[in-house]
Amino acid sequence: MTDAPTPIAIYTPDGPNLYRITFDPQAAQDAHAQGCETITDHSMTDLLLEMAPRPASEYMDAQTWQALAPALKEAAEQLISETNPVHAPVGLGLPPVSPDFPAPLLPDRMDTLARVFDARTDAETWVDLQELAFARQAGREVNVEILSDDARGSSWDTVYDESTDDLHEQQADLQAAWTENPRIAAIRDLEVRELYYALDTHPETELDSAMAPG
């Protein structure tokens, strides 16, 4: 696994609940003096499972994320690869994000992930979303090396590069589908909302113009 700097996990005195991950020993000493517990021997898997599905930004700053992201990515990959298919949760994964995934859709993605999260299926998706969120917040390029293979190889513009009629048809199919599985239902609802966004922001294509009446 990728060697990462040793992070300090700080826990509240009354819980304890994780509330900060830092590399700053002075911050850890100050927290310890206030009765907080500090732990320095967590594995990356431990840290990922402590944070997810909450946003990593609740626990660390952007610099800490950039230092830990490669190791957290490997921890997510290992979690999923070690899952016995017999015990894997039944249902869809969230659609892959992409380096150009629209920032306005990130909060809804994170909320949906929090509702359906299972580390055996969603650990890599969680890492993908954190990298996108930190990149958008800092105004920097997404580090595609942190993204999963599915996310790295996709593009929002390519996924929705269709005529508006085709997008409306996809939307109708998703809305017509019914399932008792709450995970699948939540993901389908997410896809419908993202299709609404795609339609609202969809530029007119040559195909749309050709199909327009008149």
mmCIF file of C-alpha atoms in Angstrom:
data_model
loop_
_atom_site.group_PDB
_atom_site.id
_atom_site.type_symbol
_atom_site.label_atom_id
_atom_site.label_comp_id
_atom_site.label_asym_id
_atom_site.label_seq_id
_atom_site.Cartn_x
_atom_site.Cartn_y
_atom_site.Cartn_z
ATOM 1 C CA MET A 1 0.000 0.000 0.000
ATOM 2 C CA THR A 2 1.128 3.563 -0.683
ATOM 3 C CA ASP A 3 3.140 4.986 2.200
ATOM 4 C CA ALA A 4 1.370 8.011 3.654
ATOM 5 C CA PRO A 5 2.408 10.461 6.360
ATOM 6 C CA THR A 6 1.206 9.386 9.789
ATOM 7 C CA PRO A 7 -2.091 11.143 10.479
ATOM 8 C CA ILE A 8 -3.372 11.908 13.958
ATOM 9 C CA ALA A 9 -7.021 11.061 14.566
ATOM 10 C CA ILE A 10 -8.613 13.219 17.272
ATOM 11 C CA TYR A 11 -11.750 12.121 19.111
ATOM 12 C CA THR A 12 -14.166 14.104 21.242
ATOM 13 C CA PRO A 13 -14.052 13.445 25.009
ATOM 14 C CA ASP A 14 -17.756 12.574 25.148
ATOM 15 C CA GLY A 15 -18.216 9.627 22.856
ATOM 16 C CA PRO A 16 -15.659 9.367 21.623
ATOM 17 C CA ASN A 17 -16.476 10.521 18.105
ATOM 18 C CA LEU A 18 -13.932 11.289 15.421
ATOM 19 C CA TYR A 19 -13.889 15.003 14.735
ATOM 20 C CA ARG A 20 -10.515 15.801 13.174
ATOM 21 C CA ILE A 21 -7.653 14.208 11.238
ATOM 22 C CA THR A 22 -4.464 16.225 11.137
ATOM 23 C CA PHE A 23 -0.698 16.088 10.774
ATOM 24 C CA ASP A 24 -0.237 18.959 13.241
ATOM 25 C CA PRO A 25 1.231 17.627 16.515
ATOM 26 C CA GLN A 26 0.502 20.906 18.295
ATOM 27 C CA ALA A 27 -3.181 20.657 17.413
ATOM 28 C CA ALA A 28 -3.171 17.097 18.752
ATOM 29 C CA GLN A 29 -1.464 18.184 21.983
ATOM 30 C CA ASP A 30 -3.965 20.997 22.476
ATOM 31 C CA ALA A 31 -6.870 18.613 21.893
ATOM 32 C CA HIS A 32 -5.379 16.049 24.277
ATOM 33 C CA ALA A 33 -5.067 18.735 26.962
ATOM 34 C CA GLN A 34 -8.797 19.361 26.576
ATOM 35 C CA GLY A 35 -9.585 15.703 27.233
ATOM 36 C CA CYS A 36 -9.691 14.451 23.665
ATOM 37 C CA GLU A 37 -8.302 11.074 22.691
ATOM 38 C CA THR A 38 -5.657 10.990 19.959
ATOM 39 C CA ILE A 39 -4.728 7.916 17.930
ATOM 40 C CA THR A 40 -1.790 7.657 15.538
ATOM 41 C CA ASP A 41 -1.829 3.985 14.563
ATOM 42 C CA HIS A 42 -5.016 3.773 12.512
ATOM 43 C CA SER A 43 -4.764 1.982 9.185
ATOM 44 C CA MET A 44 -6.069 3.807 6.122
ATOM 45 C CA THR A 45 -8.968 1.359 6.048
ATOM 46 C CA ASP A 46 -9.821 2.272 9.646
ATOM 47 C CA LEU A 47 -9.789 5.973 8.796
ATOM 48 C CA LEU A 48 -11.914 5.485 5.683
ATOM 49 C CA LEU A 49 -14.526 3.509 7.598
ATOM 50 C CA GLU A 50 -14.510 6.082 10.415
ATOM 51 C CA MET A 51 -15.255 8.907 7.970
ATOM 52 C CA ALA A 52 -17.466 7.391 5.284
ATOM 53 C CA PRO A 53 -20.112 8.104 4.277
ATOM 54 C CA ARG A 54 -19.736 11.579 5.790
ATOM 55 C CA PRO A 55 -17.762 14.113 3.712
ATOM 56 C CA ALA A 56 -14.032 13.993 4.385
ATOM 57 C CA SER A 57 -14.078 17.800 4.609
ATOM 58 C CA GLU A 58 -15.830 17.447 7.977
ATOM 59 C CA TYR A 59 -12.659 15.888 9.365
ATOM 60 C CA MET A 60 -9.704 17.299 7.447
ATOM 61 C CA ASP A 61 -8.513 20.223 5.384
ATOM 62 C CA ALA A 62 -7.592 20.153 1.702
ATOM 63 C CA GLN A 63 -3.862 19.667 2.285
ATOM 64 C CA THR A 64 -4.472 16.686 4.553
ATOM 65 C CA TRP A 65 -6.788 15.160 1.946
ATOM 66 C CA GLN A 66 -4.185 15.511 -0.798
ATOM 67 C CA ALA A 67 -1.582 13.807 1.384
ATOM 68 C CA LEU A 68 -3.850 10.908 2.366
ATOM 69 C CA ALA A 69 -5.901 10.457 -0.818
ATOM 70 C CA PRO A 70 -3.560 7.985 -2.592
ATOM 71 C CA ALA A 71 -3.515 5.678 0.433
ATOM 72 C CA LEU A 72 -7.271 6.035 0.975
ATOM 73 C CA LYS A 73 -7.825 5.134 -2.678
ATOM 74 C CA GLU A 74 -5.815 1.931 -2.200
ATOM 75 C CA ALA A 75 -7.715 1.141 0.994
ATOM 76 C CA ALA A 76 -11.013 1.501 -0.883
ATOM 77 C CA GLU A 77 -9.811 -0.765 -3.676
ATOM 78 C CA GLN A 78 -8.705 -3.364 -1.144
ATOM 79 C CA LEU A 79 -12.013 -3.246 0.723
ATOM 80 C CA ILE A 80 -13.924 -3.982 -2.456
ATOM 81 C CA SER A 81 -11.511 -6.603 -3.795
ATOM 82 C CA GLU A 82 -11.652 -8.544 -0.524
ATOM 83 C CA THR A 83 -15.444 -8.654 -0.470
ATOM 84 C CA ASN A 84 -16.777 -12.159 -0.946
ATOM 85 C CA PRO A 85 -19.236 -11.947 -3.870
ATOM 86 C CA VAL A 86 -21.608 -14.200 -1.937
ATOM 87 C CA HIS A 87 -21.873 -11.578 0.807
ATOM 88 C CA ALA A 88 -21.798 -8.511 -1.423
ATOM 89 C CA PRO A 89 -24.917 -6.343 -1.220
ATOM 90 C CA VAL A 90 -27.397 -6.899 -3.996
ATOM 91 C CA GLY A 91 -28.056 -3.848 -6.114
ATOM 92 C CA LEU A 92 -26.586 -1.247 -8.349
ATOM 93 C CA GLY A 93 -23.597 0.898 -7.662
ATOM 94 C CA LEU A 94 -23.960 4.619 -8.135
ATOM 95 C CA PRO A 95 -23.259 5.725 -11.707
ATOM 96 C CA PRO A 96 -19.593 6.696 -12.014
ATOM 97 C CA VAL A 97 -18.723 10.341 -11.675
ATOM 98 C CA SER A 98 -16.184 11.910 -14.021
ATOM 99 C CA PRO A 99 -13.440 14.539 -13.839
ATOM 100 C CA ASP A 100 -15.865 17.036 -15.424
ATOM 101 C CA PHE A 101 -18.824 16.081 -13.203
ATOM 102 C CA PRO A 102 -20.909 19.231 -12.546
ATOM 103 C CA ALA A 103 -20.262 20.797 -9.146
ATOM 104 C CA PRO A 104 -23.975 21.595 -8.520
ATOM 105 C CA LEU A 105 -24.746 17.856 -8.514
ATOM 106 C CA LEU A 106 -22.141 16.885 -5.918
ATOM 107 C CA PRO A 107 -24.268 17.536 -2.786
ATOM 108 C CA ASP A 108 -27.081 15.330 -4.110
ATOM 109 C CA ARG A 109 -24.584 12.584 -4.964
ATOM 110 C CA MET A 110 -23.131 12.744 -1.460
ATOM 111 C CA ASP A 111 -26.567 12.699 0.168
ATOM 112 C CA THR A 112 -27.638 9.688 -1.880
ATOM 113 C CA LEU A 113 -24.402 7.866 -1.123
ATOM 114 C CA ALA A 114 -24.925 8.487 2.592
ATOM 115 C CA ARG A 115 -28.390 6.908 2.406
ATOM 116 C CA VAL A 116 -27.284 3.730 0.632
ATOM 117 C CA PHE A 117 -23.648 3.434 1.733
ATOM 118 C CA ASP A 118 -22.111 -0.002 2.020
ATOM 119 C CA ALA A 119 -18.309 0.014 2.142
ATOM 120 C CA ARG A 120 -18.164 -3.302 0.267
ATOM 121 C CA THR A 121 -19.690 -1.632 -2.778
ATOM 122 C CA ASP A 122 -19.270 2.114 -2.330
ATOM 123 C CA ALA A 123 -15.815 2.751 -0.853
ATOM 124 C CA GLU A 124 -14.290 3.771 -4.191
ATOM 125 C CA THR A 125 -17.295 5.946 -5.001
ATOM 126 C CA TRP A 126 -16.813 7.751 -1.690
ATOM 127 C CA VAL A 127 -13.155 8.474 -2.511
ATOM 128 C CA ASP A 128 -14.134 9.693 -5.998
ATOM 129 C CA LEU A 129 -16.653 12.143 -4.559
ATOM 130 C CA GLN A 130 -14.245 13.493 -1.943
ATOM 131 C CA GLU A 131 -11.570 14.198 -4.559
ATOM 132 C CA LEU A 132 -14.097 15.996 -6.748
ATOM 133 C CA ALA A 133 -15.451 18.020 -3.820
ATOM 134 C CA PHE A 134 -12.020 19.127 -2.599
ATOM 135 C CA ALA A 135 -10.934 19.986 -6.154
ATOM 136 C CA ARG A 136 -14.049 22.063 -6.828
ATOM 137 C CA GLN A 137 -13.731 23.839 -3.477
ATOM 138 C CA ALA A 138 -10.070 24.720 -4.092
ATOM 139 C CA GLY A 139 -10.557 25.594 -7.757
ATOM 140 C CA ARG A 140 -7.894 23.093 -8.789
ATOM 141 C CA GLU A 141 -7.809 20.352 -11.385
ATOM 142 C CA VAL A 142 -9.155 16.976 -10.306
ATOM 143 C CA ASN A 143 -6.329 14.529 -9.631
ATOM 144 C CA VAL A 144 -7.458 11.746 -11.938
ATOM 145 C CA GLU A 145 -4.946 9.368 -10.354
ATOM 146 C CA ILE A 146 -7.151 9.342 -7.259
ATOM 147 C CA LEU A 147 -10.304 8.443 -9.177
ATOM 148 C CA SER A 148 -11.480 4.890 -9.730
ATOM 149 C CA ASP A 149 -11.040 3.352 -13.174
ATOM 150 C CA ASP A 150 -14.730 3.829 -14.007
ATOM 151 C CA ALA A 151 -14.670 7.496 -13.019
ATOM 152 C CA ARG A 152 -11.361 8.254 -14.689
ATOM 153 C CA GLY A 153 -12.548 6.895 -18.021
ATOM 154 C CA SER A 154 -15.878 8.703 -18.168
ATOM 155 C CA SER A 155 -17.059 12.173 -19.127
ATOM 156 C CA TRP A 156 -20.266 13.971 -18.238
ATOM 157 C CA ASP A 157 -20.441 15.536 -21.696
ATOM 158 C CA THR A 158 -20.056 12.130 -23.356
ATOM 159 C CA VAL A 159 -22.633 10.392 -21.164
ATOM 160 C CA TYR A 160 -25.285 12.983 -21.985
ATOM 161 C CA ASP A 161 -24.195 13.789 -25.548
ATOM 162 C CA GLU A 162 -27.552 12.756 -26.974
ATOM 163 C CA SER A 163 -30.610 14.452 -28.388
ATOM 164 C CA THR A 164 -33.071 15.861 -25.870
ATOM 165 C CA ASP A 165 -35.651 13.316 -27.077
ATOM 166 C CA ASP A 166 -33.306 10.479 -26.113
ATOM 167 C CA LEU A 167 -32.689 12.052 -22.711
ATOM 168 C CA HIS A 168 -36.436 12.428 -22.118
ATOM 169 C CA GLU A 169 -36.884 8.763 -23.057
ATOM 170 C CA GLN A 170 -34.214 7.700 -20.556
ATOM 171 C CA GLN A 171 -35.920 9.799 -17.910
ATOM 172 C CA ALA A 172 -39.333 8.264 -18.605
ATOM 173 C CA ASP A 173 -37.904 4.732 -18.432
ATOM 174 C CA LEU A 174 -36.310 5.435 -15.048
ATOM 175 C CA GLN A 175 -39.459 7.012 -13.648
ATOM 176 C CA ALA A 176 -41.578 4.089 -14.849
ATOM 177 C CA ALA A 177 -39.340 1.503 -13.219
ATOM 178 C CA TRP A 178 -40.469 0.236 -9.827
ATOM 179 C CA THR A 179 -38.550 -1.745 -7.256
ATOM 180 C CA GLU A 180 -38.908 -2.793 -3.641
ATOM 181 C CA ASN A 181 -35.152 -2.484 -3.168
ATOM 182 C CA PRO A 182 -34.583 0.872 -1.406
ATOM 183 C CA ARG A 183 -30.992 1.079 -2.625
ATOM 184 C CA ILE A 184 -31.935 0.659 -6.278
ATOM 185 C CA ALA A 185 -34.858 3.066 -5.852
ATOM 186 C CA ALA A 186 -32.603 5.757 -4.362
ATOM 187 C CA ILE A 187 -30.078 5.384 -7.178
ATOM 188 C CA ARG A 188 -32.771 5.497 -9.866
ATOM 189 C CA ASP A 189 -34.245 8.630 -8.302
ATOM 190 C CA LEU A 190 -30.770 10.178 -8.344
ATOM 191 C CA GLU A 191 -30.391 9.345 -12.033
ATOM 192 C CA VAL A 192 -33.756 10.992 -12.773
ATOM 193 C CA ARG A 193 -32.699 14.188 -10.986
ATOM 194 C CA GLU A 194 -29.399 14.236 -12.855
ATOM 195 C CA LEU A 195 -31.239 13.781 -16.143
ATOM 196 C CA TYR A 196 -33.385 16.807 -15.266
ATOM 197 C CA TYR A 197 -30.155 18.760 -14.791
ATOM 198 C CA ALA A 198 -28.747 17.433 -18.062
ATOM 199 C CA LEU A 199 -31.900 18.503 -19.899
ATOM 200 C CA ASP A 200 -31.900 21.951 -18.280
ATOM 201 C CA THR A 201 -28.280 22.551 -19.278
ATOM 202 C CA HIS A 202 -28.273 20.577 -22.524
ATOM 203 C CA PRO A 203 -26.997 22.609 -25.491
ATOM 204 C CA GLU A 204 -28.945 22.288 -28.703
ATOM 205 C CA THR A 205 -27.241 19.789 -30.977
ATOM 206 C CA GLU A 206 -27.443 19.371 -34.732
ATOM 207 C CA LEU A 207 -29.642 16.329 -34.109
ATOM 208 C CA ASP A 208 -32.045 18.395 -31.985
ATOM 209 C CA SER A 209 -32.234 21.048 -34.694
ATOM 210 C CA ALA A 210 -32.916 18.448 -37.372
ATOM 211 C CA MET A 211 -35.711 16.876 -35.318
ATOM 212 C CA ALA A 212 -37.342 20.184 -34.394
ATOM 213 C CA PRO A 213 -40.735 20.835 -36.069
ATOM 214 C CA GLY A 214 -41.135 23.642 -38.553
#
